[in-house]
mmCIF file of C-alpha atoms in Angstrom:
data_model
loop_
_atom_site.group_PDB
_atom_site.id
_atom_site.type_symbol
_atom_site.label_atom_id
_atom_site.label_comp_id
_atom_site.label_asym_id
_atom_site.label_seq_id
_atom_site.Cartn_x
_atom_site.Cartn_y
_atom_site.Cartn_z
ATOM 1 C CA MET M 1 -18.371 -1.859 75.145
ATOM 2 C CA PRO M 2 -20.760 0.204 73.009
ATOM 3 C CA THR M 3 -24.015 1.377 74.595
ATOM 4 C CA ASN M 4 -27.356 2.657 73.341
ATOM 5 C CA ASP M 5 -26.146 6.145 74.222
ATOM 6 C CA ASP M 6 -23.117 5.565 72.003
ATOM 7 C CA ALA M 7 -25.422 4.694 69.105
ATOM 8 C CA ALA M 8 -27.517 7.828 69.624
ATOM 9 C CA TRP M 9 -24.520 10.164 69.819
ATOM 10 C CA LEU M 10 -22.909 8.495 66.803
ATOM 11 C CA ALA M 11 -26.146 8.942 64.857
ATOM 12 C CA HIS M 12 -26.025 12.634 65.751
ATOM 13 C CA ALA M 13 -22.423 12.881 64.471
ATOM 14 C CA VAL M 14 -23.332 11.039 61.266
ATOM 15 C CA GLY M 15 -26.280 13.397 60.783
ATOM 16 C CA LEU M 16 -23.965 16.383 61.130
ATOM 17 C CA ALA M 17 -21.606 14.850 58.569
ATOM 18 C CA THR M 18 -24.375 14.204 56.074
ATOM 19 C CA ALA M 19 -25.831 17.702 56.517
ATOM 20 C CA ASN M 20 -22.364 19.167 56.026
ATOM 21 C CA VAL M 21 -22.081 17.540 52.595
ATOM 22 C CA GLU M 22 -25.323 19.250 51.624
ATOM 23 C CA GLN M 23 -23.708 22.558 52.690
ATOM 24 C CA ASP M 24 -20.623 21.915 50.525
ATOM 25 C CA GLY M 25 -18.507 20.739 53.463
ATOM 26 C CA GLY M 26 -16.621 17.499 53.972
ATOM 27 C CA PRO M 27 -18.436 14.316 55.036
ATOM 28 C CA PHE M 28 -17.377 14.420 58.666
ATOM 29 C CA GLY M 29 -19.165 15.350 61.884
ATOM 30 C CA ALA M 30 -18.313 15.080 65.569
ATOM 31 C CA VAL M 31 -19.746 15.829 68.992
ATOM 32 C CA VAL M 32 -18.198 16.096 72.447
ATOM 33 C CA VAL M 33 -20.381 14.772 75.238
ATOM 34 C CA ARG M 34 -19.993 14.914 79.011
ATOM 35 C CA GLY M 35 -22.281 12.458 80.774
ATOM 36 C CA ASP M 36 -25.552 12.846 78.900
ATOM 37 C CA GLU M 37 -24.887 16.505 77.956
ATOM 38 C CA LEU M 38 -23.925 17.684 74.490
ATOM 39 C CA VAL M 39 -20.968 20.022 75.054
ATOM 40 C CA SER M 40 -20.149 20.865 71.437
ATOM 41 C CA SER M 41 -20.397 19.756 67.858
ATOM 42 C CA GLY M 42 -18.225 20.183 64.809
ATOM 43 C CA GLN M 43 -18.373 19.677 61.093
ATOM 44 C CA ASN M 44 -15.502 19.531 58.641
ATOM 45 C CA ARG M 45 -14.669 23.116 57.595
ATOM 46 C CA VAL M 46 -11.425 22.516 55.687
ATOM 47 C CA THR M 47 -12.589 23.879 52.342
ATOM 48 C CA ARG M 48 -15.038 26.430 53.739
ATOM 49 C CA ASP M 49 -12.457 28.036 56.043
ATOM 50 C CA LEU M 50 -9.391 27.207 53.916
ATOM 51 C CA ASP M 51 -7.973 25.586 57.048
ATOM 52 C CA PRO M 52 -6.413 22.119 56.737
ATOM 53 C CA THR M 53 -6.776 21.650 60.519
ATOM 54 C CA ALA M 54 -10.524 22.355 60.563
ATOM 55 C CA HIS M 55 -11.504 18.694 60.757
ATOM 56 C CA ALA M 56 -14.832 17.986 62.468
ATOM 57 C CA GLU M 57 -13.138 16.468 65.515
ATOM 58 C CA VAL M 58 -10.757 19.401 65.945
ATOM 59 C CA VAL M 59 -13.615 21.896 65.533
ATOM 60 C CA ALA M 60 -15.645 20.024 68.174
ATOM 61 C CA ILE M 61 -12.666 19.801 70.562
ATOM 62 C CA ARG M 62 -11.897 23.513 70.201
ATOM 63 C CA SER M 63 -15.525 24.401 70.815
ATOM 64 C CA ALA M 64 -15.781 22.088 73.842
ATOM 65 C CA CYS M 65 -12.651 23.566 75.411
ATOM 66 C CA SER M 66 -14.068 27.045 74.930
ATOM 67 C CA ALA M 67 -17.472 26.048 76.342
ATOM 68 C CA LEU M 68 -15.954 24.348 79.393
ATOM 69 C CA GLY M 69 -13.187 26.902 79.909
ATOM 70 C CA ASP M 70 -10.460 24.280 79.990
ATOM 71 C CA PHE M 71 -7.926 22.797 77.594
ATOM 72 C CA ALA M 72 -8.470 19.339 79.102
ATOM 73 C CA LEU M 73 -11.657 17.421 78.377
ATOM 74 C CA ALA M 74 -11.355 14.682 80.996
ATOM 75 C CA GLY M 75 -14.771 13.203 81.642
ATOM 76 C CA CYS M 76 -15.820 13.741 78.022
ATOM 77 C CA THR M 77 -16.301 11.460 75.033
ATOM 78 C CA LEU M 78 -15.717 12.390 71.404
ATOM 79 C CA TYR M 79 -18.208 10.781 69.027
ATOM 80 C CA THR M 80 -17.261 11.056 65.389
ATOM 81 C CA SER M 81 -18.776 9.939 62.134
ATOM 82 C CA CYS M 82 -15.498 8.350 61.028
ATOM 83 C CA GLU M 83 -12.352 6.917 62.561
ATOM 84 C CA PRO M 84 -10.129 9.875 63.437
ATOM 85 C CA CYS M 85 -7.171 10.598 61.220
ATOM 86 C CA PRO M 86 -3.773 11.018 62.934
ATOM 87 C CA LEU M 87 -4.348 14.787 63.321
ATOM 88 C CA CYS M 88 -7.685 14.282 65.060
ATOM 89 C CA LEU M 89 -6.483 11.370 67.142
ATOM 90 C CA SER M 90 -3.553 13.478 68.353
ATOM 91 C CA ALA M 91 -5.910 16.348 69.206
ATOM 92 C CA ALA M 92 -8.095 13.929 71.176
ATOM 93 C CA LEU M 93 -5.072 12.666 73.091
ATOM 94 C CA TRP M 94 -3.860 16.205 73.858
ATOM 95 C CA ALA M 95 -7.381 17.116 75.008
ATOM 96 C CA ARG M 96 -7.279 14.228 77.493
ATOM 97 C CA LEU M 97 -10.664 12.890 76.386
ATOM 98 C CA ASP M 98 -11.813 9.760 78.181
ATOM 99 C CA ARG M 99 -13.027 8.021 75.025
ATOM 100 C CA VAL M 100 -13.285 8.306 71.267
ATOM 101 C CA VAL M 101 -16.096 6.397 69.561
ATOM 102 C CA TYR M 102 -16.512 6.356 65.774
ATOM 103 C CA ALA M 103 -19.005 4.996 63.249
ATOM 104 C CA ALA M 104 -17.247 4.434 59.892
ATOM 105 C CA ASP M 105 -13.664 3.186 59.818
ATOM 106 C CA ARG M 106 -10.591 4.078 57.761
ATOM 107 C CA ASP M 107 -11.565 1.573 55.068
ATOM 108 C CA ASP M 108 -14.951 3.278 54.697
ATOM 109 C CA ALA M 109 -13.150 6.635 54.453
ATOM 110 C CA ALA M 110 -10.865 5.250 51.731
ATOM 111 C CA ARG M 111 -13.886 4.025 49.753
ATOM 112 C CA GLY M 112 -15.301 7.542 50.119
ATOM 113 C CA GLY M 113 -12.162 9.148 48.695
ATOM 114 C CA PHE M 114 -10.387 9.974 51.985
ATOM 115 C CA ASP M 115 -7.502 7.555 52.396
ATOM 116 C CA ASP M 116 -6.014 8.419 55.781
ATOM 117 C CA ARG M 117 -4.007 5.198 55.704
ATOM 118 C CA ALA M 118 -1.295 7.066 53.818
ATOM 119 C CA PHE M 119 -0.700 9.213 56.906
ATOM 120 C CA TYR M 120 -0.802 6.284 59.320
ATOM 121 C CA GLU M 121 1.713 4.434 57.149
ATOM 122 C CA LEU M 122 3.902 7.506 56.744
ATOM 123 C CA PHE M 123 4.667 7.617 60.465
ATOM 124 C CA ASP M 124 6.082 4.091 60.258
ATOM 125 C CA ARG M 125 8.615 5.127 57.618
ATOM 126 C CA PRO M 126 11.926 6.945 58.185
ATOM 127 C CA ARG M 127 11.603 10.708 57.781
ATOM 128 C CA SER M 128 14.111 10.553 54.952
ATOM 129 C CA GLU M 129 11.396 8.799 52.888
ATOM 130 C CA TRP M 130 8.647 11.352 53.609
ATOM 131 C CA PRO M 131 7.351 13.505 50.723
ATOM 132 C CA MET M 132 7.942 16.628 52.877
ATOM 133 C CA ALA M 133 11.327 17.400 54.393
ATOM 134 C CA VAL M 134 11.308 17.417 58.201
ATOM 135 C CA SER M 135 14.706 18.014 59.754
ATOM 136 C CA ALA M 136 16.325 19.332 62.902
ATOM 137 C CA HIS M 137 18.590 22.359 62.921
ATOM 138 C CA PRO M 138 19.805 22.727 66.521
ATOM 139 C CA LEU M 139 20.608 26.233 67.726
ATOM 140 C CA PRO M 140 22.742 27.170 70.753
ATOM 141 C CA ASP M 141 19.692 28.787 72.389
ATOM 142 C CA GLY M 142 17.215 26.190 71.153
ATOM 143 C CA PHE M 143 16.371 25.083 74.697
ATOM 144 C CA ALA M 144 15.764 28.678 75.910
ATOM 145 C CA PRO M 145 11.956 28.520 75.633
ATOM 146 C CA PHE M 146 11.906 25.349 77.731
ATOM 147 C CA ALA M 147 14.280 26.829 80.291
ATOM 148 C CA ALA M 148 11.967 29.839 80.589
ATOM 149 C CA TRP M 149 9.022 27.479 80.980
ATOM 150 C CA LEU M 150 10.724 25.446 83.688
ATOM 151 C CA ALA M 151 11.693 28.621 85.561
ATOM 152 C CA LYS M 152 8.109 29.922 85.528
ATOM 153 C CA ALA M 153 6.718 29.055 88.979
ATOM 154 C CA ASP M 154 3.078 29.681 87.995
ATOM 155 C CA ARG M 155 3.083 27.698 84.754
ATOM 156 C CA VAL M 156 -0.033 25.685 83.951
ATOM 157 C CA ARG M 157 1.010 22.118 83.284
ATOM 158 C CA TYR M 158 -0.569 20.278 80.394
#
């Protein structure tokens, strides 16, 4: 159930997105919040940094992890100006965020020239129909990194 705090944090994310357009960035902004504390913010830096993973949500998640000194963001909420694409949604899941709240949806993004639906739909199709080849090539020692991981007594689980 949305709250007044949700509206305020979303407005902040939307403001970041709008300001980013004025700075020649993409129209996306995000903030990570813990309780009533702003932990980090992010703006889309794909074209500025020549980094296809520099989406606002990913930038905010990376910054929050650095600020909190942890790869897990349990207890935090990601507020984003637009519904997360599959990349950003996956990053949010890996970060163990409690919630993701967004303002505009994927239809709004499509009207704005960012049709993420193509990626959502792609995952429902067989890999043989993807525009990029993705295939397995098993090696005899392919499991070696996992065996090393499992044998490491002091590994940090994630």
